[in-house]
Short mmCIF file of C-alpha atoms in Angstrom, two decimals:
data_model
loop_
_atom_site.label_atom_id
_atom_site.label_comp_id
_atom_site.label_asym_id
_atom_site.label_seq_id
_atom_site.Cartn_x
_atom_site.Cartn_y
_atom_site.Cartn_z
CA MET A 1 128.44 103.07 97.86
CA ASN A 2 128.25 100.46 100.41
CA PRO A 3 126.78 102.46 103.77
CA VAL A 4 128.64 99.71 105.94
CA SER A 5 132.15 101.04 104.62
CA ARG A 6 131.81 104.62 105.13
CA SER A 7 132.27 104.44 109.00
CA PRO A 8 133.72 101.03 109.92
CA GLN A 9 133.33 100.62 113.94
CA PRO A 10 135.49 98.79 116.03
CA VAL A 11 134.38 95.13 116.28
CA HIS A 12 133.80 95.21 120.41
CA LEU A 13 131.16 97.90 120.60
CA ASP A 14 127.70 96.51 120.62
CA TRP A 15 124.78 98.10 118.47
CA VAL A 16 121.65 99.41 119.41
CA LEU A 17 118.77 100.11 117.05
CA VAL A 18 116.19 102.72 118.30
CA ALA A 19 113.35 102.59 116.05
CA ASN A 20 109.71 103.24 115.19
CA ALA A 21 107.80 103.21 112.07
CA ALA A 22 108.94 106.43 110.72
CA ARG A 23 112.52 106.91 112.35
CA ALA A 24 115.26 104.81 113.59
CA ARG A 25 118.80 105.79 115.51
CA LEU A 26 121.67 103.39 115.08
CA PHE A 27 124.14 103.73 118.32
CA ALA A 28 127.18 102.03 119.11
CA ARG A 29 127.29 101.00 122.84
CA ASP A 30 130.33 100.65 125.13
CA PRO A 31 129.00 97.30 127.21
CA ASP A 32 131.30 98.19 130.19
CA ASN A 33 130.01 101.82 130.75
CA ASN A 34 126.64 102.22 128.33
CA ALA A 35 128.11 105.07 126.46
CA MET A 36 126.32 105.52 123.61
CA LYS A 37 127.68 107.24 120.19
CA GLU A 38 125.09 107.98 117.43
CA LEU A 39 126.45 106.03 114.21
CA ARG A 40 123.50 106.70 111.61
CA SER A 41 119.99 108.29 111.59
CA PHE A 42 117.27 106.71 109.32
CA VAL A 43 113.62 108.43 108.42
CA HIS A 44 110.94 107.48 106.34
CA PRO A 45 108.43 110.15 106.17
CA ALA A 46 106.21 108.12 103.75
CA SER A 47 104.87 106.46 106.94
CA ARG A 48 103.74 109.58 108.68
CA LEU A 49 101.71 110.45 105.34
CA LYS A 50 97.71 110.25 105.22
CA GLY A 51 96.86 107.33 103.39
CA SER A 52 95.50 109.74 100.42
CA SER A 53 98.87 111.12 100.18
CA LEU A 54 100.42 107.57 99.79
CA GLY A 55 98.11 106.44 96.73
CA ALA A 56 95.54 104.59 98.63
CA ASP A 57 94.55 101.41 96.62
CA ARG A 58 90.91 101.44 96.15
CA GLY A 59 88.82 98.28 97.31
CA GLY A 60 88.04 95.85 94.06
CA GLN A 61 84.44 95.13 92.90
CA VAL A 62 82.57 92.52 91.82
CA ARG A 63 79.00 93.03 89.84
CA LYS A 64 77.04 90.05 89.48
CA SER A 65 73.90 91.55 88.01
CA ALA A 66 71.85 93.74 90.16
CA VAL A 67 74.09 92.96 93.17
CA SER A 68 77.42 94.54 93.87
CA THR A 69 79.86 93.56 96.79
CA GLU A 70 83.18 95.75 97.35
CA PHE A 71 86.12 94.48 99.07
CA ALA A 72 88.90 96.26 100.92
CA PRO A 73 92.22 96.50 99.76
CA ARG A 74 94.30 93.43 100.22
CA ILE A 75 97.53 95.86 101.89
CA ASP A 76 96.93 98.80 104.07
CA VAL A 77 99.22 101.54 102.62
CA HIS A 78 100.85 102.14 105.92
CA GLN A 79 101.72 98.87 106.65
CA LYS A 80 103.12 98.53 103.18
CA GLU A 81 105.43 101.65 104.05
CA HIS A 82 106.47 100.62 107.53
CA ALA A 83 107.51 96.97 105.68
CA SER A 84 109.49 98.76 103.27
CA PHE A 85 111.14 100.82 105.93
CA ALA A 86 111.78 97.54 108.24
CA HIS A 87 113.13 96.08 105.02
CA GLU A 88 115.84 99.44 104.56
CA LEU A 89 116.98 99.14 108.07
CA GLY A 90 117.08 94.83 108.16
CA ALA A 91 119.30 95.33 104.72
CA HIS A 92 121.65 97.75 106.30
CA LEU A 93 122.08 95.58 109.61
CA GLU A 94 122.40 92.53 107.58
CA ASP A 95 125.42 94.33 105.55
CA ALA A 96 126.83 95.62 108.87
CA ALA A 97 126.70 92.11 110.19
CA ARG A 98 128.22 90.36 107.45
CA ALA A 99 130.70 92.91 107.59
CA HIS A 100 131.74 92.10 111.07
CA CYS A 101 130.96 95.55 112.62
CA TYR A 102 129.24 94.66 115.97
CA PRO A 103 129.28 91.57 118.09
CA ARG A 104 125.82 91.95 118.93
CA LEU A 105 122.61 93.99 118.40
CA ASP A 106 120.11 94.80 120.57
CA LEU A 107 116.48 96.17 119.18
CA ILE A 108 114.54 98.81 120.82
CA ALA A 109 111.28 99.75 118.51
CA SER A 110 107.66 100.97 119.03
CA LYS A 111 105.52 97.87 119.79
CA GLU A 112 103.62 98.32 116.49
CA PHE A 113 106.99 98.35 114.54
CA LEU A 114 109.16 95.77 116.56
CA GLY A 115 107.54 92.34 114.82
CA GLU A 116 107.82 93.93 111.31
CA LEU A 117 111.55 94.82 111.87
CA ARG A 118 112.48 91.57 113.31
CA ALA A 119 110.60 89.62 110.69
CA ARG A 120 112.75 91.72 107.91
CA LEU A 121 116.00 90.88 109.61
CA GLY A 122 118.55 88.28 107.57
CA SER A 123 120.44 85.51 108.88
CA SER A 124 123.45 87.00 110.00
CA THR A 125 121.77 89.39 111.93
CA GLN A 126 119.63 87.29 113.68
CA ARG A 127 122.86 85.27 114.96
CA LEU A 128 123.91 88.73 116.88
CA LEU A 129 120.53 89.62 118.19
CA GLY A 130 120.72 90.35 121.80
CA VAL A 131 117.54 91.89 123.38
CA SER A 132 114.53 93.06 121.59
CA VAL A 133 112.37 95.41 123.31
CA GLY A 134 108.75 96.84 122.39
CA LEU A 135 109.13 100.48 123.54
CA ASP A 136 109.61 103.99 121.30
CA LEU A 137 112.65 105.72 122.70
CA THR A 138 113.16 107.64 119.37
CA LEU A 139 113.05 110.92 120.75
CA CYS A 140 114.99 110.46 124.17
CA GLU A 141 118.42 111.95 123.98
CA GLY A 142 121.97 111.83 126.02
CA ALA A 143 121.97 110.82 129.50
CA GLU A 144 118.39 109.85 129.74
CA LEU A 145 118.66 107.54 126.37
CA GLU A 146 121.71 106.01 128.11
CA ARG A 147 119.86 105.11 131.01
CA ARG A 148 116.56 103.65 129.53
CA VAL A 149 118.69 101.58 127.08
CA ALA A 150 121.08 100.33 130.16
#
């Protein structure tokens, strides 16, 4: 089922994605009065697990006679989970952009996650991208969130 087709939004409302590596909230924002309505919440619990719970990759080993060398895993398991979540968000935003659900998208994400998220945005989403801010506002609510986003 296409997540965009469930709740089409008027095209005049900008979208704001507030995110970190484990949680994201998508809002429609009226640019005239800054009122925000939450459209969808995303949760990626694997981003909060310990590396051992994620099945951390063991380092490789090379043995040459009596000398042994170990290499670190190629990708940190948390980075892999963050990339997976960024890909999920990027795909949702791209589908919505192609369906003309929003005229502009602003990203407000934790500094550590913002670059990962921007790298996963499709071309349709990138054309509609407005402001990108490295700030974690995922726990802000109501008037405080509206004030800080404005």
